[in-house]
Amino acid sequence: MKNIRNFCIIAHIDHGKSTLADRLLEKTGTISHKDLQEQVLDDMDLERERGITIKSHAIQMKHKYKDEEYILNLIDTPGHVDFSYEVSRSIAACEGALLIVDATQGIQAQTISNLYLAIDNDLEIIPVLNKMDMPTAMPDEVKEQILDLLGGDIDDIIEASGKTGIGIEKILTRIIETVPQPKGSTEEPLQAMIFDSVFNSYRGIIAYFKIINGVLRTGDHVKFFNTEKDYYADEVGILKLKQEKRDVLKAGDVGYIISGIKEAKEVKVGDTITHFINPCSKAIDGFEEVKPMVFAGIYPIDNEDYEDLRYAVEKLQLNDASLTFETESSLALGFGFRCGFLGLLHMEIVQERLFREFNMNVITTVPNVSYKVYTRQGKQIEVHNPAGLPDFKEIDYIDEPFIDAQIILKTSFFGQVMKLCLSKRGIFKSQNFLTADRVELSFDIPLAEIVFDFYDKLKSISKGYASFDYNLSDYRPAKLIKLDILLNSEPVDALSTLTHVDNSYKLGRKMVDKLKELIPRQQFDVAVQAAIGSKIIARSTVKAVRKDVTAKCYGGDITRKRKLLEKQKKGKKRMKQVGNVQIPQKAFLVVLKLD
């Protein structure tokens, strides 16, 4: 065990983690030259296209140092705030972390957030200044920022470049010298923590784990502590570029287990694997249960695909533990699932993965957050969906979630960012000047206000320089009302939304105008209305497509034409009563793109 080092890489999005990981794999000879490609560990097409890491990836490297061979288990983690749950799970399986900071951009909000996660878990932090080959690098300035955050000595900061390979040898040496060996003993009963899992259609569910205590051999009779299910370990092994079989794994090792599990609910990320005959006395403290921030309904385009969608969502949840779901039904869309996501990017990625990996085309409803509703009888109801809201006469008050937001930006954008936060009902808390031209702002903002377009607006206002990080702080009373959209006087529950009183008229007007453009014209007039309770606050009409029934009528008395027009009028009236207005998929995303 003294020659094992488990470490992860943490950084803000786009600070060069994956490129640096490529250089480490190359330097240690883990990948051959023919397998070499950019972002080796990002094995999803989606990750490559977008240039972001979505999943954490574990891989084992071997490195010789002072005539001894060391095993280095690396876990590369995502940098976007929506995937911070992946980071927290990776950190729980490590003893050290490379903190990577872009020398051209400096400390960003997610860097600080991930650093605190690592410090809370007592990880050894190795600061690395990346992209030193860039002409715009500001090493002295960024080193000052790192020292303000971490303390320590300026010489401890390693200058590196993932592109050219500067400093890679230094990083490997520092990992071996400073990251502590895994704690634990091979004599104790088996205790292994599951930190991820994937589904393989031939072999069932493959669980990834880190052994804290004990030894695991192929063929062992094991059980999962929390689910209390037992299995035989058909195959165990380590994670290289591909999975490699091993007969035995010991305390400190990171590896995988295949035991023919078919049911997704039998494997829980954070669970403990132990032996069936001589089990450990207690489970390892896993990590916190994930708290979804944004809720949206996901429905199959064809109702017959409902069971296929259930299968797809269950399998996807194995690989993405931060996705939560429960069944729900909608009058407009039939049966589907109410899913919880960590943010809008997470929601977009899940929708894209369902299509790419399971060929599932889905309709996603308007995203919203969860509210605590208190009735006049003193009951508390948690509402994730406007359709689940009790009658407004029964509601005493509603609490909405607030977040504690940290925004780091250049001082030249200070005024515009302040204006944006205040327009989103933000409450200013504090400001902290990190350097002469960089400031950290702290706000309390309702989560519902940042769900849609806050991040995009922040990036465009600050020309991409501002970085944003948040965590849920508390629930506070709010004046909220339910805004319904009616088509021909029929409410469309999938387009209902909960909004603040001050925004309701503006939002209702915008939604109605946008839907008028999106809903295809029928052979009868379609009234599009926004309503609060029984009060209509905005209306627009999608005009009918008019067929010229009098074209064939030439000559003769005017009453001949009038007779045909009256007949058409009756037909339109009857059509309006039985006609069904189809709402295109674009209309469900209308609220997101209102600006």
XYZ file of C-alpha atoms in Angstrom:
595
model
C 0.000 0.000 0.000
C 2.890 2.389 0.628
C 3.399 2.680 -3.167
C -0.232 3.559 -4.030
C -1.314 7.173 -4.614
C -4.957 8.080 -5.302
C -5.508 11.609 -6.573
C -8.036 13.637 -8.575
C -7.822 16.767 -10.705
C -10.034 19.725 -9.779
C -10.390 23.039 -11.610
C -12.842 25.467 -13.158
C -14.312 24.589 -16.572
C -11.868 25.046 -19.478
C -8.686 25.405 -17.373
C -7.011 22.481 -19.179
C -7.620 19.506 -16.822
C -8.205 16.916 -19.549
C -5.181 18.030 -21.601
C -2.954 17.857 -18.514
C -4.335 14.373 -17.753
C -3.352 13.351 -21.333
C 0.249 14.438 -20.665
C 0.356 12.468 -17.367
C -0.872 9.326 -19.166
C 1.679 9.874 -21.935
C 4.571 10.482 -19.535
C 3.825 7.328 -17.511
C 3.456 5.232 -20.688
C -0.143 4.324 -19.791
C -1.261 4.960 -23.351
C 0.663 3.982 -26.448
C 1.293 6.449 -29.230
C -1.397 4.937 -31.486
C -4.083 5.425 -28.780
C -3.032 9.017 -28.232
C -5.697 11.599 -29.003
C -6.823 14.836 -27.382
C -8.904 14.415 -24.210
C -8.251 10.645 -23.961
C -10.389 10.282 -20.839
C -13.383 12.126 -22.309
C -14.809 9.079 -24.066
C -18.291 10.463 -24.792
C -18.842 12.116 -28.201
C -20.777 14.805 -26.378
C -17.733 15.657 -24.213
C -15.498 16.007 -27.239
C -17.964 18.134 -29.212
C -18.527 20.566 -26.374
C -14.972 20.450 -25.044
C -16.179 19.803 -21.481
C -15.895 16.887 -19.076
C -19.292 15.522 -18.051
C -18.275 12.317 -16.236
C -15.393 11.701 -13.854
C -13.017 9.049 -15.270
C -10.731 6.777 -13.280
C -7.499 5.350 -14.732
C -4.435 3.637 -13.249
C -0.871 4.709 -14.121
C 2.509 3.261 -13.114
C 5.560 5.445 -12.576
C 9.148 4.620 -11.539
C 10.664 6.938 -8.949
C 13.980 6.311 -7.145
C 14.039 2.689 -8.430
C 10.609 1.942 -6.964
C 7.408 1.455 -8.940
C 4.401 3.482 -7.810
C 0.742 2.938 -8.715
C -1.048 6.229 -9.347
C -4.855 6.140 -9.575
C -6.064 9.302 -11.306
C -9.692 10.482 -11.346
C -10.314 13.294 -13.849
C -13.348 15.371 -12.826
C -15.733 17.839 -14.534
C -15.339 21.588 -13.960
C -18.871 22.889 -14.548
C -21.005 23.742 -11.503
C -23.814 21.433 -12.800
C -21.548 18.388 -12.382
C -20.178 19.170 -8.925
C -21.714 15.939 -7.539
C -19.301 13.983 -9.770
C -16.447 15.968 -8.190
C -17.621 15.305 -4.606
C -17.726 11.536 -5.269
C -14.271 11.503 -6.858
C -12.838 13.461 -3.915
C -14.239 10.866 -1.486
C -12.153 8.173 -3.236
C -8.832 10.096 -3.110
C -6.114 11.254 -0.698
C -4.755 14.079 -2.836
C -5.865 16.622 -5.453
C -4.169 18.592 -8.217
C -5.648 22.082 -8.106
C -5.264 23.423 -11.637
C -5.503 27.155 -12.304
C -5.328 28.726 -15.763
C -2.404 31.201 -15.844
C -4.326 33.384 -18.334
C -7.576 33.572 -16.332
C -6.664 33.199 -12.674
C -8.833 31.856 -9.858
C -12.478 31.288 -10.861
C -15.567 30.593 -8.758
C -15.751 26.839 -9.338
C -12.034 26.504 -8.475
C -12.802 27.873 -5.011
C -15.893 25.697 -4.607
C -14.064 22.466 -5.565
C -11.074 23.426 -3.423
C -13.291 23.731 -0.328
C -14.768 20.306 -1.111
C -11.239 18.854 -1.194
C -10.143 20.643 2.009
C -13.270 19.371 3.849
C -12.184 15.839 2.915
C -8.594 16.427 4.221
C -6.993 16.007 0.807
C -3.387 17.028 0.149
C -3.616 19.928 -2.335
C -0.966 20.374 -5.043
C -1.378 23.757 -6.811
C -0.540 23.744 -10.543
C -0.369 26.809 -12.773
C -1.426 25.582 -16.234
C -1.126 27.129 -19.749
C 2.275 28.690 -18.971
C 3.144 28.515 -22.690
C 0.477 31.110 -23.541
C 1.682 34.646 -24.367
C -1.187 36.063 -22.244
C -0.151 34.133 -19.083
C 0.131 36.241 -15.892
C 2.109 33.914 -13.591
C 3.012 36.402 -10.833
C -0.508 37.771 -10.493
C -2.167 34.330 -10.484
C 0.381 32.922 -8.025
C -0.586 35.716 -5.599
C -4.245 34.694 -5.956
C -3.381 31.031 -5.225
C -1.352 32.006 -2.141
C -4.229 34.163 -0.845
C -6.483 31.138 -1.176
C -4.195 28.337 -0.031
C -1.375 29.942 1.920
C 1.948 28.141 1.778
C 5.080 29.004 -0.187
C 5.246 30.484 -3.705
C 7.784 27.770 -4.675
C 5.141 25.077 -3.975
C 3.186 26.192 -7.060
C 4.186 24.074 -10.078
C 4.350 25.863 -13.427
C 3.039 23.568 -16.165
C 1.559 23.358 -19.631
C -0.775 20.585 -20.712
C -0.057 21.432 -24.351
C 3.758 21.374 -24.362
C 4.339 19.076 -21.364
C 6.257 21.593 -19.187
C 6.279 20.591 -15.496
C 4.721 17.110 -15.925
C 7.727 15.332 -14.340
C 7.536 17.754 -11.382
C 3.828 17.011 -10.897
C 4.433 13.233 -10.808
C 7.293 13.648 -8.331
C 5.203 15.918 -6.081
C 2.278 13.418 -6.118
C 4.579 10.582 -5.011
C 6.334 12.682 -2.343
C 3.398 14.564 -0.794
C 0.136 12.664 -1.371
C -0.302 10.275 1.579
C -0.647 6.545 0.994
C -4.201 5.164 1.455
C -5.205 4.449 5.042
C -6.627 1.066 5.877
C -5.505 -2.502 6.412
C -5.645 -5.768 4.464
C -6.273 -7.648 7.749
C -9.653 -6.002 8.428
C -12.963 -7.288 6.939
C -13.627 -6.044 3.399
C -14.921 -2.470 3.066
C -15.110 -0.977 -0.433
C -16.956 2.207 -1.385
C -18.830 2.393 -4.710
C -18.195 5.781 -6.329
C -19.624 5.146 -9.818
C -21.318 2.519 -11.979
C -22.042 1.841 -15.652
C -24.418 -0.471 -17.503
C -23.139 -3.012 -19.999
C -25.834 -4.773 -22.037
C -23.850 -8.067 -22.032
C -22.449 -8.143 -18.506
C -24.998 -6.194 -16.456
C -24.062 -3.441 -14.067
C -20.367 -2.756 -13.464
C -19.639 -0.962 -10.169
C -16.450 1.101 -9.658
C -15.107 1.161 -6.108
C -12.192 2.027 -3.869
C -11.157 -0.560 -1.252
C -10.744 1.050 2.166
C -10.015 -2.157 4.148
C -9.579 -5.833 3.339
C -9.019 -7.921 0.203
C -11.352 -8.764 -2.707
C -10.759 -11.846 -4.884
C -12.453 -13.129 -8.032
C -15.244 -15.534 -7.025
C -15.763 -14.026 -3.537
C -19.301 -14.059 -2.120
C -20.006 -10.378 -1.455
C -22.957 -8.303 -0.309
C -23.899 -4.641 -0.681
C -24.302 -3.194 2.798
C -27.280 -0.842 2.342
C -29.358 -2.816 -0.173
C -28.454 -6.123 1.609
C -28.301 -7.977 -1.722
C -25.572 -10.614 -2.158
C -23.677 -11.661 -5.300
C -20.615 -13.551 -6.470
C -17.739 -11.481 -7.853
C -17.527 -12.989 -11.359
C -14.741 -10.601 -12.275
C -12.728 -7.924 -10.500
C -10.011 -5.762 -11.960
C -8.364 -2.380 -12.313
C -9.247 0.542 -14.561
C -6.699 1.230 -17.268
C -7.748 2.658 -20.649
C -9.830 -0.509 -20.798
C -10.827 -2.701 -17.844
C -8.069 -5.202 -16.921
C -8.856 -8.405 -15.004
C -7.044 -9.164 -11.740
C -7.351 -12.139 -9.373
C -7.053 -10.036 -6.234
C -7.428 -6.378 -5.190
C -6.270 -5.050 -1.818
C -6.869 -2.052 0.464
C -6.058 1.217 -1.317
C -6.827 -0.134 -4.806
C -9.380 1.436 -7.141
C -11.142 -1.053 -9.397
C -14.349 -2.549 -10.772
C -16.590 -5.539 -9.986
C -18.870 -7.461 -12.349
C -21.383 -9.731 -10.655
C -24.227 -10.071 -13.157
C -26.486 -7.443 -11.566
C -29.371 -6.584 -13.886
C -31.533 -4.294 -11.715
C -30.415 -0.651 -11.607
C -31.920 -0.053 -8.144
C -29.687 -2.742 -6.588
C -26.558 -0.610 -7.021
C -26.448 2.618 -5.037
C -23.547 5.008 -5.483
C -22.037 5.540 -2.003
C -22.894 1.989 -0.852
C -20.328 -0.325 0.769
C -19.254 -3.716 -0.620
C -18.312 -6.307 2.019
C -17.959 -10.099 2.314
C -21.098 -12.162 2.890
C -19.485 -14.520 5.448
C -17.337 -12.078 7.436
C -18.958 -8.649 6.860
C -17.670 -5.334 8.194
C -19.547 -3.941 11.219
C -20.639 -0.662 9.619
C -20.884 0.968 6.218
C -18.411 3.643 5.113
C -19.796 7.137 5.362
C -20.636 7.710 1.711
C -21.360 11.178 0.434
C -24.354 13.421 0.831
C -27.547 12.561 -1.014
C -27.787 14.673 -4.152
C -30.144 17.675 -3.974
C -31.668 18.467 -7.379
C -32.015 22.176 -8.125
C -34.170 22.178 -11.268
C -37.178 19.991 -12.053
C -38.690 19.309 -15.469
C -41.045 16.743 -16.962
C -39.631 14.360 -19.582
C -42.220 12.671 -21.817
C -41.914 10.322 -24.800
C -43.106 11.869 -28.076
C -45.161 8.704 -28.647
C -46.968 7.381 -25.541
C -46.222 3.793 -26.552
C -42.528 4.465 -25.833
C -43.180 5.078 -22.108
C -41.656 1.743 -20.942
C -38.630 2.246 -23.225
C -38.132 5.696 -21.676
C -38.297 4.211 -18.154
C -35.609 1.667 -19.123
C -33.443 4.423 -20.646
C -33.736 6.765 -17.634
C -32.920 3.942 -15.161
C -29.795 2.968 -17.107
C -28.732 6.601 -17.445
C -29.173 7.150 -13.696
C -26.586 4.404 -13.054
C -23.986 6.431 -14.897
C -25.250 9.798 -13.646
C -26.053 9.520 -9.946
C -27.184 13.157 -9.718
C -30.246 12.472 -11.907
C -33.419 11.770 -9.893
C -36.817 10.825 -11.323
C -40.375 9.823 -10.411
C -43.394 9.016 -12.570
C -45.990 11.665 -13.388
C -48.756 12.211 -15.927
C -49.940 15.248 -17.842
C -53.251 15.853 -19.606
C -51.452 17.281 -22.622
C -48.542 14.824 -22.835
C -49.678 11.553 -21.230
C -47.312 9.511 -19.001
C -43.727 10.555 -18.319
C -41.242 11.355 -15.556
C -40.614 14.334 -13.319
C -36.800 14.518 -13.294
C -34.529 16.469 -10.954
C -31.349 18.023 -12.380
C -28.482 20.050 -10.910
C -28.912 22.826 -13.477
C -29.924 23.677 -17.022
C -26.731 22.352 -18.655
C -27.251 19.064 -16.797
C -30.834 18.925 -18.144
C -29.643 19.594 -21.702
C -26.940 16.898 -21.444
C -29.419 14.305 -20.086
C -31.832 15.026 -22.944
C -28.989 14.713 -25.472
C -27.689 11.467 -23.898
C -31.172 9.907 -23.956
C -31.286 10.566 -27.687
C -27.723 9.448 -28.502
C -27.342 6.453 -26.207
C -30.912 5.110 -26.175
C -32.422 6.660 -29.328
C -35.182 8.279 -27.225
C -36.772 11.449 -28.581
C -38.366 13.260 -25.657
C -40.416 16.374 -24.930
C -39.087 18.387 -21.973
C -41.494 20.668 -20.136
C -40.744 24.089 -18.685
C -38.094 23.675 -15.933
C -38.961 24.876 -12.428
C -37.621 24.582 -8.888
C -39.195 23.013 -5.781
C -41.337 25.136 -3.464
C -42.614 24.551 0.071
C -46.336 25.310 0.207
C -48.028 25.868 3.587
C -51.832 25.448 3.633
C -54.288 27.193 5.937
C -54.698 23.869 7.803
C -51.001 24.048 8.756
C -49.834 21.307 6.337
C -46.558 21.567 4.448
C -46.430 20.273 0.844
C -43.337 20.141 -1.349
C -44.266 21.080 -4.917
C -42.000 20.363 -7.918
C -44.658 20.957 -10.525
C -47.193 23.812 -10.919
C -49.886 21.185 -11.576
C -49.358 19.830 -8.034
C -50.190 23.185 -6.433
C -53.317 23.208 -4.215
C -56.095 25.747 -4.854
C -54.886 29.287 -4.085
C -57.764 29.741 -1.587
C -56.242 26.965 0.552
C -52.655 28.338 0.493
C -51.436 30.338 3.474
C -47.975 31.169 2.027
C -45.257 29.711 -0.230
C -41.530 29.448 0.523
C -39.106 29.510 -2.402
C -35.464 28.330 -2.398
C -32.700 30.948 -2.261
C -29.102 30.393 -3.247
C -25.896 31.864 -1.952
C -24.177 33.002 -5.181
C -20.489 33.910 -5.577
C -19.525 35.776 -8.717
C -15.901 36.591 -9.558
C -15.466 39.270 -12.237
C -13.276 42.065 -13.537
C -14.026 45.417 -11.903
C -14.870 46.970 -15.312
C -18.076 44.845 -15.430
C -19.057 45.584 -11.820
C -22.017 47.886 -12.601
C -23.608 45.688 -15.278
C -23.357 42.514 -13.161
C -24.828 44.322 -10.127
C -27.718 45.487 -12.314
C -28.312 41.942 -13.610
C -28.354 40.411 -10.096
C -30.694 43.076 -8.718
C -33.053 42.654 -11.700
C -33.241 38.958 -10.734
C -34.516 39.910 -7.238
C -31.003 39.435 -5.829
C -30.069 40.705 -2.364
C -26.529 42.106 -2.215
C -24.454 40.691 0.683
C -20.796 41.593 0.269
C -17.912 42.345 -2.054
C -14.307 41.317 -1.722
C -11.487 42.653 -3.901
C -9.192 39.697 -4.703
C -6.777 41.922 -6.643
C -6.875 45.507 -7.925
C -9.005 44.536 -10.933
C -10.834 41.394 -9.721
C -13.731 41.388 -7.290
C -15.855 38.660 -5.687
C -19.537 39.546 -5.224
C -21.837 37.653 -2.897
C -25.617 37.665 -3.441
C -28.727 35.909 -2.189
C -30.829 35.190 -5.287
C -34.042 33.142 -5.675
C -33.117 29.890 -7.443
C -36.089 30.262 -9.817
C -34.541 33.455 -11.218
C -31.225 31.846 -12.201
C -32.681 28.654 -13.633
C -33.325 29.958 -17.144
C -30.900 32.411 -18.633
C -28.889 33.936 -15.781
C -25.628 32.121 -16.603
C -25.808 33.008 -20.317
C -26.536 36.664 -19.563
C -23.712 36.840 -17.013
C -21.249 35.435 -19.564
C -22.336 37.843 -22.325
C -22.320 40.919 -20.041
C -18.809 40.119 -18.788
C -17.475 39.026 -22.221
C -16.956 35.532 -20.780
C -14.765 36.670 -17.853
C -17.189 36.347 -14.918
C -17.404 32.987 -13.171
C -20.328 31.856 -11.091
C -20.807 29.324 -8.320
C -23.709 28.734 -5.979
C -25.121 26.536 -3.250
C -28.588 26.291 -1.764
C -28.893 28.468 1.356
C -32.509 28.434 2.624
C -36.209 28.863 1.852
C -37.927 32.243 2.196
C -41.558 33.382 1.828
C -42.398 34.775 -1.635
C -45.405 36.251 -3.445
C -45.830 33.582 -6.086
C -48.737 32.911 -8.401
C -49.511 30.190 -10.922
C -49.621 31.370 -14.521
C -51.735 29.140 -16.788
C -51.708 29.063 -20.576
C -55.048 28.276 -22.243
C -55.556 27.180 -25.848
C -59.191 27.591 -26.916
C -60.089 27.908 -23.200
C -58.395 24.545 -22.377
C -55.463 24.796 -19.917
C -52.187 23.203 -21.106
C -50.702 21.891 -17.857
C -47.234 21.365 -19.371
C -46.937 25.113 -20.048
C -48.049 26.233 -16.559
C -45.426 28.028 -14.540
C -45.012 29.474 -11.048
C -43.784 33.032 -11.121
C -43.380 36.065 -8.891
C -46.343 38.495 -8.867
C -44.186 41.357 -10.183
C -43.162 39.346 -13.259
C -46.522 37.725 -14.035
C -48.078 40.254 -16.459
C -44.867 40.707 -18.430
C -44.254 36.943 -18.608
C -47.891 36.204 -19.584
C -47.781 38.748 -22.409
C -44.439 37.434 -23.721
C -45.532 33.776 -23.610
C -48.775 34.483 -25.456
C -47.020 36.478 -28.192
C -44.351 33.803 -28.632
C -46.879 30.945 -28.769
C -48.849 32.833 -31.411
C -45.751 32.615 -33.654
C -45.046 28.956 -32.873
C -48.477 27.304 -33.015
C -49.292 26.306 -36.599
C -52.425 27.877 -38.101
C -55.518 25.672 -38.079
C -58.705 25.927 -40.148
C -60.288 27.773 -37.207
C -59.197 30.636 -34.955
C -57.114 29.524 -31.925
C -57.298 31.761 -28.860
C -54.051 31.732 -26.848
C -54.577 33.152 -23.347
C -52.524 33.649 -20.185
C -54.541 33.414 -16.976
C -54.036 33.841 -13.237
C -56.836 31.804 -11.663
C -59.985 32.813 -13.573
C -58.572 36.197 -14.637
C -57.259 36.444 -18.218
C -54.229 38.758 -18.273
C -53.150 38.432 -21.926
C -54.612 37.117 -25.166
C -53.577 36.571 -28.755
C -55.305 34.842 -31.665
C -53.772 32.477 -34.186
C -55.850 33.384 -37.246
C -57.491 30.635 -39.261
C -56.200 29.486 -42.620
C -58.988 30.679 -44.933
C -60.032 28.474 -47.814
C -61.651 30.459 -50.624
C -64.945 28.537 -50.951
C -66.444 31.151 -53.262
C -63.774 30.680 -55.952
C -65.955 28.273 -57.935
C -69.003 30.592 -57.644
C -69.153 32.997 -60.566
C -72.060 35.158 -61.766
C -75.547 35.051 -60.319
C -76.978 36.606 -57.215
C -74.832 37.594 -54.121
C -76.959 35.234 -51.987
C -75.204 32.247 -53.653
C -71.876 33.407 -52.231
C -73.392 34.233 -48.866
C -74.915 30.758 -48.624
C -71.495 29.138 -49.159
C -69.806 31.436 -46.611
C -72.500 30.655 -43.986
C -71.988 26.941 -44.593
C -68.201 27.393 -44.120
C -68.796 29.384 -40.902
C -70.863 26.535 -39.402
C -68.208 23.999 -40.379
C -65.472 26.104 -38.715
C -67.582 26.388 -35.536
C -68.062 22.612 -35.408
C -64.341 22.055 -36.135
C -63.386 24.398 -33.313
C -65.454 22.306 -30.866
C -63.854 18.983 -31.784
C -60.527 20.208 -33.234
C -57.305 19.377 -31.404
C -54.473 21.935 -31.456
C -51.064 20.269 -31.728
C -48.351 22.079 -29.771
C -44.890 21.759 -31.348
C -41.903 20.735 -29.174
C -40.403 24.226 -29.603
C -43.316 25.714 -27.668
C -42.299 23.889 -24.468
C -38.922 25.583 -24.499
C -40.523 28.947 -25.285
C -40.146 30.255 -21.734
C -36.399 29.691 -21.785
C -35.846 31.766 -24.876
C -38.212 34.657 -24.149
C -35.469 37.258 -24.232
